[in-house]
Amino acid sequence: MPEGSPTPWAYLLIRLLFKFVLKIFYGTIVVENAHLIPPRGQPCIVCANHSNSLTDALLLVASIPYKRRNLLRLTAKATQFGKRTFTSWLIESAGTVPLKRRKDYSDGEADNSEVLQKLLEALDTGDAVCLFPEGMSRYHPTIAPLKTGVARIVSDALTRNRDNPDFELSVLTCSITYMHAQHFRSDVLVTFHQPMKFTPRTHPELLAPVDFSRIREMTARLHAKISSGTLDAPSWRLIRNAKLAARIYAPLGTEMALGDYIRIVRTFLEAFKLAESRVEREGEKATSSGEEAPALGEEALAEDRKIVQLGADLKEYQDQLVRYGIKDDRIRRPLRRRTMAYRAIVRLLWSIVLISISVPGLLLWLPIFVTTFIAVREFKRTGPVWDTYDEIAQYKLTYGLMSGLCVYFGMMIVTFPVAMFTAVLVPLAMWMGLRWFEDATSAFRAFTALTRLLSVGQPELQKLQETRKGLYQRVMDLAVQTLGLPEAPEKHFGETGGREKGRVRGRWERSAKYFSVRRRRKRDWNETLRLYDKVDYPEE
């Protein structure tokens, strides 16, 4: 059996370096089903959705355990190569294969025959090859129609080995879900699915000459698998509504595993998508034919309209929360005004204390924050949202890494006589400064929310509570009666699952994690390092 290509030293360095950087940039990275990754030596194509440019590839490299695969052969657009930039060096040093895109060439011609040959040879040696079948990174709420390249490579690989009865090629699909891809200290879910296995004997229909309908059929299966583990919607509005519905249905915060939370959001999202598409389709039919009788049936159409109306009402409720600067949790658990005032004072004092003790670390972070802020601001000006926002995390990672190294080695030079102590104290001060700053931000965010609640006024607050009560009943009816979700979500999702990363189990762990040095306790998977609840998405 082939053992795969040897691991380049640059790949090991990059994997170690960016595994560290990714863990700092993203608050929690949860990897599900890593045991499904085919072991080293078995030819494998890893396919994932592509919404975050180079960050997607780095995340896969960091998420695949070294004991499973010693090398993940990456691909990147050819325009990234041959430049005198850190990103270009990074890509080339990791053994990445350049792919030419038609859109990057004026004549629309891009010859990738040599590249495909290299990929096939890599598979023959037992390597794992990473491909993004969407063809390009894009900042959109929906997965683009997949290109047929992966299916055609599978066909070519099987054809090359048609006389080898032991040849087996695995296609490992992966779904990457960023809670907020470009925001510092957000969370990420990486879900690997059961690999699809192909051999010349079991899949003779993929051997050349192949019917192209087989290629399209396999591509459709890939799309279904990838989209089944992430949020895929025609608009950010639907994702926003689905997240609110999930929080109303199961207000567990991080007591629920991130994977369970994403799957609940996706369940509501699919219901909203299906209902809207059916209602729109029936409306178009009625307009074109002049008839009012729906093809779906009155009862089914009425149910879809109820779901569409629920989505509209959820949006209106969320808009109100954003306008007042508060979260749904504050409405769900009303407090007496005296209690709110007392807690606001405590949160303010605690945030001041945390900011004070985090100042030394924050001073070291300041050059990094300034550098990345300027770099990202200038980059945003180069194009529209859909063409730039998918690379923001990449810019923050690379500029943050470079400026961070400058800060570290600069401090070593400045404190040369005691550099051996500085080498340990500087990263320790930076980490604890960031850790306390997160807590300070959270405490100040709670202070602002409580003060806003006090300023809302009792009549308006009661109106919001009544609105939420009605929404809660409608969300529960949809979840339990239509979608088949558990009737007691807090008990079900609170008790199921294990000790997943970032999750809290029980009152003791909830308190202990608040003071944990490794990772702060978030109250909500939607939380980022912001002074406000991040629920809106840039849309053009």
Coordinates of C-alpha atoms in Angstrom, one line a residue:
M1 CA 0.0 0.0 0.0
P2 CA 1.3 3.5 -0.8
E3 CA 2.3 5.6 2.2
G4 CA 1.8 9.1 0.7
S5 CA 4.3 11.8 -0.1
P6 CA 6.7 12.9 2.7
T7 CA 5.7 16.0 4.6
P8 CA 7.6 19.1 3.6
W9 CA 9.2 20.9 6.6
A10 CA 7.5 24.1 5.5
Y11 CA 4.1 22.3 5.6
L12 CA 4.8 21.2 9.2
L13 CA 5.9 24.7 10.2
I14 CA 2.8 26.3 8.6
R15 CA 0.5 23.8 10.1
L16 CA 1.9 24.4 13.6
L17 CA 2.0 28.2 13.2
F18 CA -1.5 28.6 11.8
K19 CA -3.0 26.1 14.2
F20 CA -1.8 28.4 16.9
V21 CA -3.0 31.5 15.1
L22 CA -6.4 30.1 14.3
K23 CA -6.9 29.1 17.9
I24 CA -6.3 32.8 18.9
F25 CA -8.4 34.3 16.2
Y26 CA -11.4 32.0 16.6
G27 CA -12.7 31.6 20.1
T28 CA -13.6 27.9 19.6
I29 CA -13.0 25.5 16.7
V30 CA -15.1 22.4 17.1
V31 CA -14.1 19.4 14.8
E32 CA -16.7 16.7 14.4
N33 CA -16.2 13.1 13.1
A34 CA -12.4 13.3 12.7
H35 CA -12.4 9.5 13.0
L36 CA -14.1 9.3 9.5
I37 CA -11.0 10.8 7.8
P38 CA -9.3 8.0 5.8
P39 CA -5.9 7.1 7.2
R40 CA -2.6 8.0 5.5
G41 CA -1.7 6.0 2.4
Q42 CA -5.3 5.8 1.2
P43 CA -6.0 8.1 -1.8
C44 CA -8.5 10.8 -0.7
I45 CA -10.1 13.9 -2.0
V46 CA -11.3 16.4 0.7
C47 CA -14.1 18.6 -0.5
A48 CA -15.6 21.5 1.5
N49 CA -17.7 24.6 1.0
H50 CA -15.6 27.7 0.3
S51 CA -16.8 31.0 2.0
N52 CA -13.6 32.3 3.6
S53 CA -10.8 32.2 1.1
L54 CA -7.4 30.9 2.3
T55 CA -8.7 30.6 5.8
D56 CA -10.8 27.6 4.7
A57 CA -7.7 25.7 3.6
L58 CA -5.7 26.6 6.7
L59 CA -8.6 25.5 8.9
L60 CA -8.8 22.1 7.2
V61 CA -5.0 21.7 7.5
A62 CA -5.3 22.5 11.2
S63 CA -8.4 20.3 11.8
I64 CA -7.1 17.1 10.2
P65 CA -5.1 15.2 12.9
Y66 CA -1.5 14.5 11.9
K67 CA -1.9 10.8 12.9
R68 CA -4.7 10.5 10.3
R69 CA -3.0 12.4 7.4
N70 CA 0.6 13.6 7.3
L71 CA -0.1 15.9 4.4
L72 CA -3.1 17.6 2.8
R73 CA -2.2 18.6 -0.7
L74 CA -3.8 22.1 -1.2
T75 CA -4.9 23.9 -4.3
A76 CA -5.2 27.6 -4.9
K77 CA -5.8 30.0 -7.7
A78 CA -2.8 30.5 -9.9
T79 CA -2.8 34.3 -9.4
Q80 CA -1.7 33.8 -5.8
F81 CA 1.6 32.4 -6.9
G82 CA 4.9 34.1 -7.9
K83 CA 4.3 37.3 -5.9
R84 CA 6.7 38.8 -3.4
T85 CA 4.2 38.6 -0.5
F86 CA 4.0 36.6 2.7
T87 CA 0.7 34.9 1.4
S88 CA 2.4 33.8 -1.8
W89 CA 5.4 32.4 0.0
L90 CA 3.0 30.6 2.4
I91 CA 1.0 29.0 -0.4
E92 CA 4.1 27.9 -2.4
S93 CA 6.0 26.5 0.6
A94 CA 3.2 24.2 1.6
G95 CA 3.3 22.3 -1.7
T96 CA 0.1 23.9 -3.0
V97 CA -0.9 23.2 -6.6
P98 CA -1.9 26.2 -8.7
L99 CA -5.2 26.1 -10.5
K100 CA -6.0 28.5 -13.4
R101 CA -9.5 30.0 -13.5
R102 CA -11.0 31.2 -16.7
K103 CA -12.1 34.5 -15.1
D104 CA -8.5 35.4 -14.4
Y105 CA -7.5 35.3 -18.1
S106 CA -8.6 37.8 -20.7
D107 CA -9.1 35.2 -23.4
G108 CA -11.1 33.0 -21.1
E109 CA -8.8 30.0 -21.7
A110 CA -7.2 28.2 -18.8
D111 CA -5.2 25.0 -19.4
N112 CA -5.1 22.9 -16.2
S113 CA -4.1 19.6 -17.8
E114 CA -0.7 19.6 -16.2
V115 CA -2.2 20.5 -12.8
L116 CA -4.7 17.7 -13.1
Q117 CA -1.9 15.3 -13.9
K118 CA -0.1 16.3 -10.7
L119 CA -3.2 15.7 -8.7
L120 CA -3.8 12.3 -10.2
E121 CA -0.2 11.3 -9.5
A122 CA -0.6 12.5 -5.9
L123 CA -3.7 10.3 -5.5
D124 CA -1.7 7.4 -7.0
T125 CA 0.8 7.8 -4.2
G126 CA -1.9 7.8 -1.5
D127 CA -2.0 11.5 -0.8
A128 CA -5.0 13.5 0.3
V129 CA -5.9 16.3 -2.0
C130 CA -8.0 19.3 -1.0
L131 CA -10.5 20.8 -3.5
F132 CA -13.2 23.4 -3.2
P133 CA -15.8 22.3 -5.8
E134 CA -17.5 25.8 -5.8
G135 CA -14.5 26.9 -7.8
M136 CA -14.0 30.1 -5.9
S137 CA -14.4 31.7 -2.5
R138 CA -17.5 33.9 -2.2
Y139 CA -19.2 35.9 0.6
H140 CA -22.7 34.6 0.1
P141 CA -25.3 32.9 2.4
T142 CA -25.7 30.1 -0.1
I143 CA -23.4 27.5 -1.5
A144 CA -22.7 28.1 -5.2
P145 CA -23.5 25.3 -7.8
L146 CA -20.6 22.9 -7.7
K147 CA -18.2 22.5 -10.6
T148 CA -17.8 19.0 -12.0
G149 CA -14.1 18.9 -11.5
V150 CA -14.1 16.6 -8.5
A151 CA -16.3 14.0 -10.2
R152 CA -14.1 14.2 -13.3
I153 CA -10.9 13.7 -11.3
V154 CA -12.6 10.6 -9.6
S155 CA -13.4 9.3 -13.1
D156 CA -9.8 9.9 -14.3
A157 CA -8.3 8.3 -11.2
L158 CA -10.5 5.2 -11.5
T159 CA -9.7 4.9 -15.3
R160 CA -6.0 5.1 -14.6
N161 CA -6.3 2.3 -12.2
R162 CA -8.9 0.2 -13.9
D163 CA -6.7 -2.9 -13.8
N164 CA -5.7 -2.5 -10.2
P165 CA -8.3 -4.3 -8.1
D166 CA -6.9 -2.9 -4.8
F167 CA -7.3 0.8 -5.8
E168 CA -9.9 2.6 -3.7
L169 CA -10.5 6.3 -3.8
S170 CA -12.3 8.1 -1.0
V171 CA -14.1 11.4 -1.4
L172 CA -14.4 13.0 2.1
T173 CA -17.0 15.8 2.2
C174 CA -16.7 18.5 4.9
S175 CA -19.0 21.3 6.0
I176 CA -17.4 24.4 7.5
T177 CA -19.7 26.8 9.4
Y178 CA -18.4 30.1 10.7
M179 CA -20.7 31.8 13.2
H180 CA -19.1 35.1 11.9
A181 CA -16.3 34.3 9.5
Q182 CA -14.4 37.6 9.7
H183 CA -14.9 38.5 13.4
F184 CA -12.2 38.1 16.1
R185 CA -13.0 35.4 18.7
S186 CA -16.0 34.0 16.8
D187 CA -16.6 30.3 16.7
V188 CA -16.3 27.6 13.9
L189 CA -17.7 24.2 13.4
V190 CA -15.9 21.7 11.1
T191 CA -18.0 18.6 10.3
F192 CA -16.6 15.7 8.4
H193 CA -19.1 13.3 6.7
Q194 CA -19.0 9.6 5.9
P195 CA -16.6 9.3 3.0
M196 CA -17.8 8.2 -0.4
K197 CA -15.7 5.2 -1.6
F198 CA -15.0 4.4 -5.3
T199 CA -13.3 1.5 -6.9
P200 CA -13.1 0.5 -10.6
R201 CA -15.0 -2.7 -9.8
T202 CA -17.9 -1.1 -7.8
H203 CA -18.2 2.0 -10.0
P204 CA -17.7 0.9 -13.7
E205 CA -20.0 3.6 -14.8
L206 CA -17.3 6.2 -13.9
L207 CA -14.7 4.6 -16.1
A208 CA -13.9 6.2 -19.5
P209 CA -15.7 6.7 -21.7
V210 CA -18.2 8.1 -19.1
D211 CA -21.7 9.4 -19.6
F212 CA -21.6 13.0 -18.4
S213 CA -24.9 12.5 -16.6
R214 CA -23.0 10.3 -14.1
I215 CA -20.6 13.1 -13.5
R216 CA -23.5 15.5 -12.8
E217 CA -25.2 13.0 -10.6
M218 CA -22.1 12.6 -8.4
T219 CA -21.7 16.3 -8.2
A220 CA -25.2 16.7 -7.0
R221 CA -24.5 14.1 -4.3
L222 CA -21.5 16.1 -3.2
H223 CA -23.5 19.3 -3.0
A224 CA -26.2 17.6 -0.9
K225 CA -23.6 16.2 1.5
I226 CA -21.7 19.4 2.0
S227 CA -24.9 21.6 2.4
S228 CA -26.4 19.1 4.9
G229 CA -23.9 20.1 7.6
T230 CA -23.9 23.9 7.2
L231 CA -26.2 26.9 6.8
D232 CA -27.2 27.3 3.1
A233 CA -29.8 29.9 2.4
P234 CA -30.8 32.3 -0.5
S235 CA -30.5 35.3 1.9
W236 CA -28.9 36.4 5.1
R237 CA -32.4 37.4 6.3
L238 CA -33.4 33.7 6.5
I239 CA -30.2 32.8 8.4
R240 CA -30.9 35.6 10.9
N241 CA -34.5 34.5 11.4
A242 CA -33.5 30.8 11.8
K243 CA -30.8 31.8 14.5
L244 CA -33.4 33.7 16.5
A245 CA -35.9 30.8 16.2
A246 CA -33.3 28.4 17.5
R247 CA -32.5 30.7 20.5
I248 CA -36.2 31.0 21.3
Y249 CA -36.7 27.2 21.0
A250 CA -33.6 26.1 22.9
P251 CA -32.2 29.1 25.0
L252 CA -29.3 27.0 26.3
G253 CA -26.4 29.1 25.0
T254 CA -23.1 27.2 25.2
E255 CA -24.7 24.6 27.5
M256 CA -25.7 23.1 24.1
A257 CA -22.9 21.7 21.8
L258 CA -22.0 24.0 18.9
G259 CA -22.9 21.1 16.4
D260 CA -26.3 20.7 18.0
Y261 CA -26.9 24.4 17.8
I262 CA -26.0 24.6 14.1
R263 CA -28.2 21.6 13.3
I264 CA -31.2 23.2 15.0
V265 CA -30.6 26.5 13.2
R266 CA -30.4 24.5 9.9
T267 CA -33.7 22.7 10.7
F268 CA -35.5 26.0 11.1
L269 CA -33.7 27.4 8.1
E270 CA -34.8 24.6 5.8
A271 CA -38.4 25.1 7.0
F272 CA -38.3 28.8 6.2
K273 CA -36.6 28.2 2.8
L274 CA -39.1 25.5 1.7
A275 CA -42.2 27.5 2.9
E276 CA -41.1 30.7 1.1
S277 CA -40.2 28.9 -2.1
R278 CA -43.6 27.1 -2.2
V279 CA -45.6 30.3 -1.4
E280 CA -43.7 32.2 -4.1
R281 CA -44.2 29.4 -6.6
E282 CA -47.9 29.1 -6.0
G283 CA -48.2 32.9 -6.2
E284 CA -46.4 32.9 -9.6
K285 CA -48.7 30.1 -10.9
A286 CA -51.8 31.9 -9.7
T287 CA -50.7 35.1 -11.4
S288 CA -49.8 33.4 -14.7
S289 CA -52.9 31.2 -14.9
G290 CA -55.4 33.6 -13.3
E291 CA -56.6 30.8 -11.1
E292 CA -56.7 30.8 -7.3
A293 CA -56.7 27.1 -6.7
P294 CA -53.2 26.1 -5.4
A295 CA -51.5 23.0 -6.7
L296 CA -50.3 22.2 -3.2
G297 CA -53.7 22.1 -1.6
E298 CA -55.3 24.7 0.7
E299 CA -54.2 23.1 3.9
A300 CA -50.5 22.7 3.0
L301 CA -50.4 26.2 1.5
A302 CA -52.0 27.6 4.6
E303 CA -49.3 25.9 6.7
D304 CA -46.5 27.4 4.5
R305 CA -48.0 30.8 4.8
K306 CA -48.0 30.5 8.6
I307 CA -44.3 29.7 8.5
V308 CA -43.6 32.6 6.2
Q309 CA -45.5 34.9 8.5
L310 CA -43.6 33.6 11.5
G311 CA -40.3 34.4 9.7
A312 CA -41.6 38.0 9.1
D313 CA -42.6 38.4 12.7
L314 CA -39.3 37.0 14.0
K315 CA -37.5 39.6 11.8
E316 CA -39.6 42.4 13.2
Y317 CA -38.9 41.3 16.8
Q318 CA -35.2 41.0 16.1
D319 CA -35.2 44.5 14.5
Q320 CA -36.8 45.8 17.7
L321 CA -34.1 44.1 19.8
V322 CA -31.4 45.6 17.7
R323 CA -33.0 49.1 17.9
Y324 CA -33.0 48.9 21.7
G325 CA -29.5 47.2 21.8
I326 CA -30.6 44.2 23.8
K327 CA -30.7 40.4 23.4
D328 CA -33.7 38.0 23.5
D329 CA -32.4 36.5 26.7
R330 CA -33.0 39.8 28.5
I331 CA -36.7 39.7 27.4
R332 CA -37.0 36.0 28.2
R333 CA -35.9 36.4 31.8
P334 CA -37.4 39.8 33.0
L335 CA -35.8 41.4 36.1
R336 CA -37.1 43.9 38.5
R337 CA -35.8 47.4 37.8
R338 CA -34.0 47.5 41.2
T339 CA -32.2 44.3 40.3
M340 CA -31.3 45.6 36.9
A341 CA -29.8 48.8 38.4
Y342 CA -27.8 46.8 40.9
R343 CA -26.4 44.4 38.3
A344 CA -25.6 47.2 36.0
I345 CA -23.4 48.8 38.6
V346 CA -21.7 45.5 39.4
R347 CA -21.0 44.8 35.7
L348 CA -19.6 48.3 35.2
L349 CA -17.2 48.0 38.2
W350 CA -16.1 44.5 37.2
S351 CA -15.4 45.7 33.6
I352 CA -13.2 48.5 35.0
V353 CA -11.3 46.1 37.1
L354 CA -10.7 43.7 34.2
I355 CA -9.7 46.5 31.8
S356 CA -7.2 47.8 34.4
I357 CA -5.4 44.4 34.9
S358 CA -5.4 43.7 31.2
V359 CA -3.7 47.0 30.2
P360 CA -0.1 45.5 30.0
G361 CA -1.2 42.8 27.6
L362 CA -3.4 45.2 25.6
L363 CA -0.4 47.5 25.1
L364 CA 1.4 44.6 23.4
W365 CA -1.7 43.8 21.3
L366 CA -2.1 47.5 20.3
P367 CA 0.3 47.4 17.3
I368 CA -1.4 44.2 16.0
F369 CA -4.9 45.6 16.3
V370 CA -3.8 48.9 14.6
T371 CA -2.0 47.0 11.8
T372 CA -4.9 44.7 11.0
F373 CA -7.5 47.4 11.2
I374 CA -5.6 49.6 8.7
A375 CA -4.9 46.6 6.3
V376 CA -8.6 45.5 6.4
R377 CA -9.9 49.0 6.0
E378 CA -7.8 49.5 2.9
F379 CA -8.7 46.1 1.5
K380 CA -12.4 46.7 1.9
R381 CA -12.1 49.7 -0.5
T382 CA -10.9 47.5 -3.3
G383 CA -14.2 46.0 -4.1
P384 CA -17.9 45.2 -3.2
V385 CA -18.9 43.2 -0.2
W386 CA -19.4 39.9 -2.1
D387 CA -15.9 40.1 -3.5
T388 CA -13.9 41.3 -0.5
Y389 CA -15.5 40.1 2.8
D390 CA -14.5 36.5 2.1
E391 CA -10.8 37.5 2.5
I392 CA -11.1 39.7 5.6
A393 CA -10.2 36.8 8.0
Q394 CA -7.3 35.9 5.7
Y395 CA -6.0 39.5 6.0
K396 CA -6.4 39.6 9.7
L397 CA -4.6 36.3 10.2
T398 CA -1.6 37.1 8.0
Y399 CA -1.2 40.7 9.1
G400 CA -1.8 39.7 12.7
L401 CA 0.8 37.0 12.5
M402 CA 3.4 39.3 11.0
S403 CA 2.8 42.1 13.4
G404 CA 2.6 39.7 16.3
L405 CA 6.0 38.3 15.4
C406 CA 7.4 41.8 15.2
V407 CA 6.1 42.6 18.6
Y408 CA 7.5 39.4 20.1
F409 CA 11.0 39.7 18.6
G410 CA 11.0 43.5 19.2
M411 CA 10.4 42.9 22.9
M412 CA 13.1 40.3 22.9
I413 CA 15.6 42.8 21.4
V414 CA 14.6 45.6 23.8
T415 CA 14.9 43.4 26.8
F416 CA 17.9 41.5 25.6
P417 CA 19.7 41.1 29.0
V418 CA 16.6 39.3 30.3
A419 CA 15.3 37.9 27.0
M420 CA 15.0 34.4 28.4
F421 CA 12.3 35.7 30.8
T422 CA 10.7 37.9 28.1
A423 CA 10.3 34.9 25.8
V424 CA 7.9 33.4 28.3
L425 CA 6.4 36.5 29.9
V426 CA 5.4 38.4 26.7
P427 CA 3.1 35.7 25.2
L428 CA 1.7 35.0 28.7
A429 CA 0.9 38.7 29.2
M430 CA -0.6 38.9 25.7
W431 CA -2.8 35.9 26.3
M432 CA -4.0 36.9 29.8
G433 CA -4.5 40.5 28.5
L434 CA -6.8 39.1 25.7
R435 CA -8.5 36.7 28.1
W436 CA -9.3 39.5 30.6
F437 CA -10.2 41.9 27.8
E438 CA -12.9 39.4 26.5
D439 CA -14.4 39.2 30.0
A440 CA -14.2 43.0 30.4
T441 CA -16.0 43.4 27.0
S442 CA -18.7 40.9 28.1
A443 CA -19.2 42.7 31.4
F444 CA -19.5 46.1 29.7
R445 CA -21.8 44.6 27.1
A446 CA -24.1 43.4 30.0
F447 CA -23.9 46.8 31.6
T448 CA -25.0 48.6 28.4
A449 CA -27.8 46.1 27.9
L450 CA -29.1 46.6 31.4
T451 CA -29.0 50.4 31.2
R452 CA -30.8 50.2 27.9
L453 CA -33.4 48.0 29.5
L454 CA -33.9 50.6 32.2
S455 CA -34.3 53.3 29.6
V456 CA -36.9 51.4 27.5
G457 CA -39.7 52.0 29.9
Q458 CA -42.1 49.5 31.5
P459 CA -44.9 49.7 28.9
E460 CA -42.6 49.0 26.0
L461 CA -40.8 46.2 27.9
Q462 CA -44.2 44.5 28.6
K463 CA -45.1 44.8 24.9
L464 CA -41.8 43.1 24.0
Q465 CA -42.5 40.3 26.5
E466 CA -46.0 39.8 25.1
T467 CA -44.6 39.7 21.6
R468 CA -42.0 37.1 22.6
K469 CA -44.5 35.0 24.4
G470 CA -46.6 34.7 21.2
L471 CA -43.5 34.0 19.1
Y472 CA -42.4 31.3 21.6
Q473 CA -45.6 29.4 21.3
R474 CA -45.5 29.6 17.5
V475 CA -41.9 28.6 17.3
M476 CA -42.5 25.6 19.6
D477 CA -45.5 24.5 17.5
L478 CA -43.4 24.6 14.4
A479 CA -40.5 22.8 16.1
V480 CA -42.4 20.0 17.7
Q481 CA -45.4 19.4 15.5
T482 CA -44.0 20.1 12.1
L483 CA -40.2 19.6 12.3
G484 CA -40.2 16.8 14.8
L485 CA -37.7 18.4 17.2
P486 CA -37.8 17.4 20.9
E487 CA -40.6 18.8 23.0
A488 CA -38.3 19.6 26.0
P489 CA -35.2 21.0 24.3
E490 CA -33.4 22.2 27.4
K491 CA -33.6 18.8 28.9
H492 CA -32.8 16.9 25.7
F493 CA -29.9 19.0 24.4
G494 CA -28.6 19.7 27.9
E495 CA -28.2 16.0 28.7
T496 CA -27.1 14.6 25.3
G497 CA -23.6 14.8 23.9
G498 CA -20.2 14.9 25.6
R499 CA -17.7 17.4 26.8
E500 CA -17.3 19.2 23.5
K501 CA -14.9 22.1 23.2
G502 CA -16.3 25.4 24.4
R503 CA -19.3 23.8 26.0
V504 CA -20.3 24.1 29.6
R505 CA -22.1 21.3 31.6
G506 CA -23.7 22.2 34.9
R507 CA -23.5 25.0 37.4
W508 CA -20.0 24.2 38.7
E509 CA -18.4 24.0 35.3
R510 CA -20.2 27.2 34.3
S511 CA -18.6 29.0 37.2
A512 CA -15.2 27.4 36.8
K513 CA -15.0 28.2 33.1
Y514 CA -15.5 31.8 33.8
F515 CA -12.1 31.9 35.5
S516 CA -10.5 29.4 33.1
V517 CA -7.1 30.5 31.8
R518 CA -7.5 28.4 28.6
R519 CA -10.9 29.7 27.3
R520 CA -13.5 32.1 28.6
R521 CA -17.1 30.9 29.0
K522 CA -19.4 32.4 26.4
R523 CA -23.0 32.8 27.0
D524 CA -24.0 32.4 23.4
W525 CA -22.4 30.7 20.3
N526 CA -23.4 33.9 18.4
E527 CA -21.1 36.0 20.6
T528 CA -18.0 37.8 19.3
L529 CA -15.6 40.3 20.7
R530 CA -18.0 43.2 20.3
L531 CA -19.9 45.6 22.5
Y532 CA -23.2 44.6 20.8
D533 CA -25.0 41.4 19.7
K534 CA -23.8 40.5 16.3
V535 CA -26.9 39.4 14.3
D536 CA -26.7 41.5 11.1
Y537 CA -24.8 40.7 8.0
P538 CA -23.4 43.1 5.3
E539 CA -25.6 42.7 2.3
E540 CA -25.6 44.3 -1.2

